Amino acid sequence: MNETIELNVLQKQAQEPASAPRRSNRFDLVSLPLVRRLVGSRWPLFLARALTLAGFLFTILAGLFGSRVGSANFAIIFVWIAWWTALKLVFIPLGGRSWCSVCPLPMPGEWLQQRGFVSPVQHRLGLGRRWPRRLRGTWLQAGFFLLIGLFSALTLTDPRVTAVVLLGLIALAVVLSLVFERRVFCSYVCPIGGFTGIYARTAPVEVRVKTASVCAEHRDKTCYTACPWGLYPLALQDSAACGLCMECLRVCPHDNIALNIRPFGTDLPVEKPSRRLDEAFLALVMLGSALAFAAVFTGSWGWLKNAAYAIGSLEWLGYSGGYLLLNLLVLPGLFAGAVWASGRLAGDRLPLRKQMSAAAQSLLPLGLFAWIAFTVSFALPKFGYVLSVLSDPLGWGWDLFGTAGSAGTFSAPQFSALLQAALLLVGFAWSLRVVDSNRPSGGAGSARGAVTLPLAGFNLLVSVGMLWLLLG
Amino acid sequence: MTWLRRPFLYRAGILMGLIAVILLAPAPTRATTPRVHHITLDASRFAYTPGTIKVNPGDQVTIELRSLDVLHGLAIDGYAFELQAEPGQPDQYTFTAGEPGVFRMRCSVTCGNMHPFMVGKFQVGGNDLLWRAAFALGVLLLGLLVWRRP
């Protein structure tokens, strides 16, 4: 009954003109025969997921039983250098939530829930409860991300801790799959899901319906029933929640689902601001975390590194206080002030919540490029370690491929610095474009230009801060 | 080819050209008399003291690495030498500072879990790139004011 009501609401939303899908500049990848064959069958996805799950299990074993030295252990280097870099440089900017389609974390739970590895059966295992309404949104994901930030220096450097964190996440995903319906872990809890989801709005891919009326007239809604994420493709307004598993395409009897290539940042101009603040908060947490991680991991302040690493000490409490202050008070306060000032200049009568929700879209390109620049600074110099741990994954003195001795740093300092500066500039320029697209209409004369200044000033402040941390 | 007539493309092109000039235009060389520096660099888990070393291009620099706890190393991005020091056994190297820029000093011997992040900064000349990039951010902001949506 609840499901029917929700579907009706989604369908109503989907038929409102403001949310009608924008069709220009799209290319449906499924129109290519090879892509159709790949996404039309469940087997390629199953094989890819089985592969990532095998890598994931090996990572946990390496973390638990391999060397305690992080830079000599597969778990640390592959999770925090190789995968983390690939996620930020390839998966998210080009594929949105594409990682989520092959992520191993929810797999055991999902396989148990659907009682099958490849194709779901009709009678699912578990209680199948609905996720509590008050816990919906990205608040929990932001909270978990903050938690990771507090323990980042230990998690990123201690193989045992990395293995335990991964085991904890997989156990949580299994429990949630058996108690609740569908992928609530990915949608509402997983911190990486929050990270990929929010930045997926900038990415050039989307799943959308081809013809809205075909879906509206289709009574069975097989796509909604089959979607592991509980999404109704006709109602999709952005790409933040869709995990690109393409199950909707496989079950659609009318061949009405498209996997579109679209211009970057299509989701960012907001036509109808929502009252939700969770995504704005998540975007600010991501921005604050990028600044904090850049200070800890690429800065030359040894006391800060030691404070972040010495979990439970007085210094660590100081670090935690600063990290939480930045993410919970300083950045949200400055951002709210900037949005309020913009609204005042424009004479905007929208509630501050709606203004903040619209204005937060500009934080997405800013944050994404800040993370990419940080990654270039943080991970590229250490890429030699990837080759090294491939030959000696457990740090036991093996040399399987003759690359065990190649753990030296990759050094192109001037090119790397220029690249980081260019990335931050691109992120800032893109954010300004979104500020301009989503600025409140109104204001007269010179005030019309000034409307954008407070928010642009906030973005400038963050960019200068990141620039100073990375290049200063 | 209607997209070619979109003003956004021209504006973006102008801004990109301007920013490329700001970032890449050669700076006038500042003639300075080369100086001699002897720098004692203390290494302890997971920091160098001082955290930043500033010299000018052409200066002769001697770095004496001292370890205060365990075996530590020192390598500087863009420079082909490495030092290793244990407590009571310092190591030193003399070289000439090269191109201007900020280069990371990194510990080259595994010294603990935070070892990959034990970094310091070796700054040669002014940090031009930082100032140029900050100026470019200002130019972008100006671009927004000039070419805002009507």
PDB file of N, CA and C in Angstrom, chain B residues 28-78:
ATOM      1  N   PRO B  28      60.093  37.961 -15.332  1.00  0.00           N
ATOM      2  CA  PRO B  28      61.437  38.564 -15.453  1.00  0.00           C
ATOM      3  C   PRO B  28      62.376  37.949 -14.405  1.00  0.00           C
ATOM      4  N   THR B  29      63.592  37.647 -14.828  1.00  0.00           N
ATOM      5  CA  THR B  29      64.519  37.029 -13.859  1.00  0.00           C
ATOM      6  C   THR B  29      65.032  38.086 -12.892  1.00  0.00           C
ATOM      7  N   ARG B  30      65.063  37.732 -11.632  1.00  0.00           N
ATOM      8  CA  ARG B  30      65.559  38.643 -10.599  1.00  0.00           C
ATOM      9  C   ARG B  30      66.997  38.244 -10.275  1.00  0.00           C
ATOM     10  N   ALA B  31      67.907  39.131 -10.623  1.00  0.00           N
ATOM     11  CA  ALA B  31      69.316  38.800 -10.383  1.00  0.00           C
ATOM     12  C   ALA B  31      69.629  38.923  -8.887  1.00  0.00           C
ATOM     13  N   THR B  32      70.080  37.845  -8.304  1.00  0.00           N
ATOM     14  CA  THR B  32      70.482  37.902  -6.894  1.00  0.00           C
ATOM     15  C   THR B  32      71.876  37.297  -6.779  1.00  0.00           C
ATOM     16  N   THR B  33      72.621  37.794  -5.852  1.00  0.00           N
ATOM     17  CA  THR B  33      73.955  37.231  -5.631  1.00  0.00           C
ATOM     18  C   THR B  33      73.805  35.893  -4.926  1.00  0.00           C
ATOM     19  N   PRO B  34      74.397  34.834  -5.510  1.00  0.00           N
ATOM     20  CA  PRO B  34      74.260  33.521  -4.866  1.00  0.00           C
ATOM     21  C   PRO B  34      74.810  33.549  -3.444  1.00  0.00           C
ATOM     22  N   ARG B  35      74.062  32.909  -2.545  1.00  0.00           N
ATOM     23  CA  ARG B  35      74.489  32.841  -1.145  1.00  0.00           C
ATOM     24  C   ARG B  35      74.787  31.388  -0.778  1.00  0.00           C
ATOM     25  N   VAL B  36      75.455  31.259   0.346  1.00  0.00           N
ATOM     26  CA  VAL B  36      75.772  29.915   0.843  1.00  0.00           C
ATOM     27  C   VAL B  36      74.915  29.660   2.078  1.00  0.00           C
ATOM     28  N   HIS B  37      74.227  28.531   2.087  1.00  0.00           N
ATOM     29  CA  HIS B  37      73.372  28.189   3.236  1.00  0.00           C
ATOM     30  C   HIS B  37      73.844  26.881   3.841  1.00  0.00           C
ATOM     31  N   HIS B  38      73.925  26.841   5.145  1.00  0.00           N
ATOM     32  CA  HIS B  38      74.122  25.554   5.833  1.00  0.00           C
ATOM     33  C   HIS B  38      72.886  25.347   6.700  1.00  0.00           C
ATOM     34  N   ILE B  39      72.117  24.358   6.335  1.00  0.00           N
ATOM     35  CA  ILE B  39      70.827  24.161   7.018  1.00  0.00           C
ATOM     36  C   ILE B  39      70.844  22.842   7.784  1.00  0.00           C
ATOM     37  N   THR B  40      70.575  22.927   9.061  1.00  0.00           N
ATOM     38  CA  THR B  40      70.443  21.709   9.853  1.00  0.00           C
ATOM     39  C   THR B  40      68.973  21.327   9.877  1.00  0.00           C
ATOM     40  N   LEU B  41      68.672  20.151   9.353  1.00  0.00           N
ATOM     41  CA  LEU B  41      67.288  19.708   9.236  1.00  0.00           C
ATOM     42  C   LEU B  41      67.055  18.543  10.195  1.00  0.00           C
ATOM     43  N   ASP B  42      66.238  18.773  11.207  1.00  0.00           N
ATOM     44  CA  ASP B  42      65.953  17.711  12.176  1.00  0.00           C
ATOM     45  C   ASP B  42      64.762  16.884  11.707  1.00  0.00           C
ATOM     46  N   ALA B  43      64.932  15.581  11.712  1.00  0.00           N
ATOM     47  CA  ALA B  43      63.843  14.680  11.308  1.00  0.00           C
ATOM     48  C   ALA B  43      63.374  13.881  12.515  1.00  0.00           C
ATOM     49  N   SER B  44      62.079  13.899  12.731  1.00  0.00           N
ATOM     50  CA  SER B  44      61.499  13.049  13.778  1.00  0.00           C
ATOM     51  C   SER B  44      60.153  12.614  13.256  1.00  0.00           C
ATOM     52  N   ARG B  45      59.602  11.528  13.834  1.00  0.00           N
ATOM     53  CA  ARG B  45      58.364  10.992  13.262  1.00  0.00           C
ATOM     54  C   ARG B  45      57.230  12.000  13.421  1.00  0.00           C
ATOM     55  N   PHE B  46      56.585  12.519  12.481  1.00  0.00           N
ATOM     56  CA  PHE B  46      56.679  12.414  11.036  1.00  0.00           C
ATOM     57  C   PHE B  46      56.811  13.827  10.462  1.00  0.00           C
ATOM     58  N   ALA B  47      57.906  14.501  10.902  1.00  0.00           N
ATOM     59  CA  ALA B  47      58.057  15.912  10.543  1.00  0.00           C
ATOM     60  C   ALA B  47      59.521  16.291  10.378  1.00  0.00           C
ATOM     61  N   TYR B  48      59.727  17.304   9.540  1.00  0.00           N
ATOM     62  CA  TYR B  48      61.042  17.927   9.451  1.00  0.00           C
ATOM     63  C   TYR B  48      60.978  19.274  10.159  1.00  0.00           C
ATOM     64  N   THR B  49      62.047  19.624  10.843  1.00  0.00           N
ATOM     65  CA  THR B  49      62.141  20.953  11.444  1.00  0.00           C
ATOM     66  C   THR B  49      63.443  21.584  10.985  1.00  0.00           C
ATOM     67  N   PRO B  50      63.397  22.723  10.301  1.00  0.00           N
ATOM     68  CA  PRO B  50      62.205  23.478   9.915  1.00  0.00           C
ATOM     69  C   PRO B  50      61.397  22.762   8.831  1.00  0.00           C
ATOM     70  N   GLY B  51      60.087  23.045   8.808  1.00  0.00           N
ATOM     71  CA  GLY B  51      59.195  22.408   7.834  1.00  0.00           C
ATOM     72  C   GLY B  51      59.376  22.978   6.438  1.00  0.00           C
ATOM     73  N   THR B  52      59.841  24.220   6.364  1.00  0.00           N
ATOM     74  CA  THR B  52      60.044  24.867   5.063  1.00  0.00           C
ATOM     75  C   THR B  52      61.440  25.478   5.003  1.00  0.00           C
ATOM     76  N   ILE B  53      62.126  25.222   3.893  1.00  0.00           N
ATOM     77  CA  ILE B  53      63.445  25.833   3.662  1.00  0.00           C
ATOM     78  C   ILE B  53      63.293  26.773   2.469  1.00  0.00           C
ATOM     79  N   LYS B  54      63.759  28.026   2.626  1.00  0.00           N
ATOM     80  CA  LYS B  54      63.653  28.985   1.514  1.00  0.00           C
ATOM     81  C   LYS B  54      65.044  29.425   1.087  1.00  0.00           C
ATOM     82  N   VAL B  55      65.338  29.268  -0.208  1.00  0.00           N
ATOM     83  CA  VAL B  55      66.607  29.725  -0.767  1.00  0.00           C
ATOM     84  C   VAL B  55      66.309  30.400  -2.110  1.00  0.00           C
ATOM     85  N   ASN B  56      67.341  30.940  -2.751  1.00  0.00           N
ATOM     86  CA  ASN B  56      67.159  31.535  -4.077  1.00  0.00           C
ATOM     87  C   ASN B  56      67.834  30.676  -5.138  1.00  0.00           C
ATOM     88  N   PRO B  57      67.385  30.794  -6.391  1.00  0.00           N
ATOM     89  CA  PRO B  57      68.033  30.027  -7.457  1.00  0.00           C
ATOM     90  C   PRO B  57      69.531  30.365  -7.501  1.00  0.00           C
ATOM     91  N   GLY B  58      70.343  29.350  -7.636  1.00  0.00           N
ATOM     92  CA  GLY B  58      71.790  29.563  -7.714  1.00  0.00           C
ATOM     93  C   GLY B  58      72.490  29.517  -6.368  1.00  0.00           C
ATOM     94  N   ASP B  59      71.746  29.555  -5.276  1.00  0.00           N
ATOM     95  CA  ASP B  59      72.379  29.489  -3.949  1.00  0.00           C
ATOM     96  C   ASP B  59      73.034  28.118  -3.742  1.00  0.00           C
ATOM     97  N   GLN B  60      74.133  28.143  -3.000  1.00  0.00           N
ATOM     98  CA  GLN B  60      74.751  26.851  -2.650  1.00  0.00           C
ATOM     99  C   GLN B  60      74.175  26.415  -1.297  1.00  0.00           C
ATOM    100  N   VAL B  61      73.585  25.230  -1.302  1.00  0.00           N
ATOM    101  CA  VAL B  61      72.858  24.779  -0.114  1.00  0.00           C
ATOM    102  C   VAL B  61      73.493  23.498   0.430  1.00  0.00           C
ATOM    103  N   THR B  62      73.817  23.521   1.710  1.00  0.00           N
ATOM    104  CA  THR B  62      74.254  22.288   2.374  1.00  0.00           C
ATOM    105  C   THR B  62      73.175  21.914   3.381  1.00  0.00           C
ATOM    106  N   ILE B  63      72.608  20.727   3.203  1.00  0.00           N
ATOM    107  CA  ILE B  63      71.608  20.253   4.167  1.00  0.00           C
ATOM    108  C   ILE B  63      72.246  19.178   5.022  1.00  0.00           C
ATOM    109  N   GLU B  64      72.205  19.409   6.318  1.00  0.00           N
ATOM    110  CA  GLU B  64      72.682  18.386   7.255  1.00  0.00           C
ATOM    111  C   GLU B  64      71.447  17.758   7.900  1.00  0.00           C
ATOM    112  N   LEU B  65      71.228  16.488   7.606  1.00  0.00           N
ATOM    113  CA  LEU B  65      70.039  15.786   8.134  1.00  0.00           C
ATOM    114  C   LEU B  65      70.394  15.112   9.454  1.00  0.00           C
ATOM    115  N   ARG B  66      69.630  15.444  10.497  1.00  0.00           N
ATOM    116  CA  ARG B  66      69.835  14.795  11.808  1.00  0.00           C
ATOM    117  C   ARG B  66      68.544  14.098  12.195  1.00  0.00           C
ATOM    118  N   SER B  67      68.667  12.876  12.680  1.00  0.00           N
ATOM    119  CA  SER B  67      67.463  12.175  13.127  1.00  0.00           C
ATOM    120  C   SER B  67      67.363  12.245  14.646  1.00  0.00           C
ATOM    121  N   LEU B  68      66.166  12.491  15.120  1.00  0.00           N
ATOM    122  CA  LEU B  68      65.968  12.593  16.566  1.00  0.00           C
ATOM    123  C   LEU B  68      65.369  11.321  17.158  1.00  0.00           C
ATOM    124  N   ASP B  69      64.907  10.377  16.278  1.00  0.00           N
ATOM    125  CA  ASP B  69      64.339   9.150  16.864  1.00  0.00           C
ATOM    126  C   ASP B  69      64.786   7.881  16.124  1.00  0.00           C
ATOM    127  N   VAL B  70      64.243   7.640  14.913  1.00  0.00           N
ATOM    128  CA  VAL B  70      64.579   6.407  14.194  1.00  0.00           C
ATOM    129  C   VAL B  70      65.308   6.761  12.893  1.00  0.00           C
ATOM    130  N   LEU B  71      65.604   5.749  12.080  1.00  0.00           N
ATOM    131  CA  LEU B  71      66.247   6.011  10.786  1.00  0.00           C
ATOM    132  C   LEU B  71      65.288   6.792   9.884  1.00  0.00           C
ATOM    133  N   HIS B  72      65.746   7.939   9.381  1.00  0.00           N
ATOM    134  CA  HIS B  72      64.943   8.744   8.456  1.00  0.00           C
ATOM    135  C   HIS B  72      65.753   9.027   7.193  1.00  0.00           C
ATOM    136  N   GLY B  73      65.052   9.374   6.140  1.00  0.00           N
ATOM    137  CA  GLY B  73      65.720   9.737   4.905  1.00  0.00           C
ATOM    138  C   GLY B  73      65.262  11.102   4.435  1.00  0.00           C
ATOM    139  N   LEU B  74      65.910  11.603   3.400  1.00  0.00           N
ATOM    140  CA  LEU B  74      65.473  12.861   2.799  1.00  0.00           C
ATOM    141  C   LEU B  74      65.722  12.801   1.297  1.00  0.00           C
ATOM    142  N   ALA B  75      64.645  13.035   0.537  1.00  0.00           N
ATOM    143  CA  ALA B  75      64.777  13.213  -0.909  1.00  0.00           C
ATOM    144  C   ALA B  75      63.938  14.432  -1.257  1.00  0.00           C
ATOM    145  N   ILE B  76      64.397  15.221  -2.209  1.00  0.00           N
ATOM    146  CA  ILE B  76      63.646  16.410  -2.610  1.00  0.00           C
ATOM    147  C   ILE B  76      63.175  16.202  -4.042  1.00  0.00           C
ATOM    148  N   ASP B  77      61.874  16.397  -4.288  1.00  0.00           N
ATOM    149  CA  ASP B  77      61.334  16.257  -5.646  1.00  0.00           C
ATOM    150  C   ASP B  77      62.154  17.119  -6.614  1.00  0.00           C
ATOM    151  N   GLY B  78      62.595  16.525  -7.703  1.00  0.00           N
ATOM    152  CA  GLY B  78      63.325  17.292  -8.713  1.00  0.00           C
ATOM    153  C   GLY B  78      64.826  17.338  -8.474  1.00  0.00           C
TER     154      GLY B  78
END
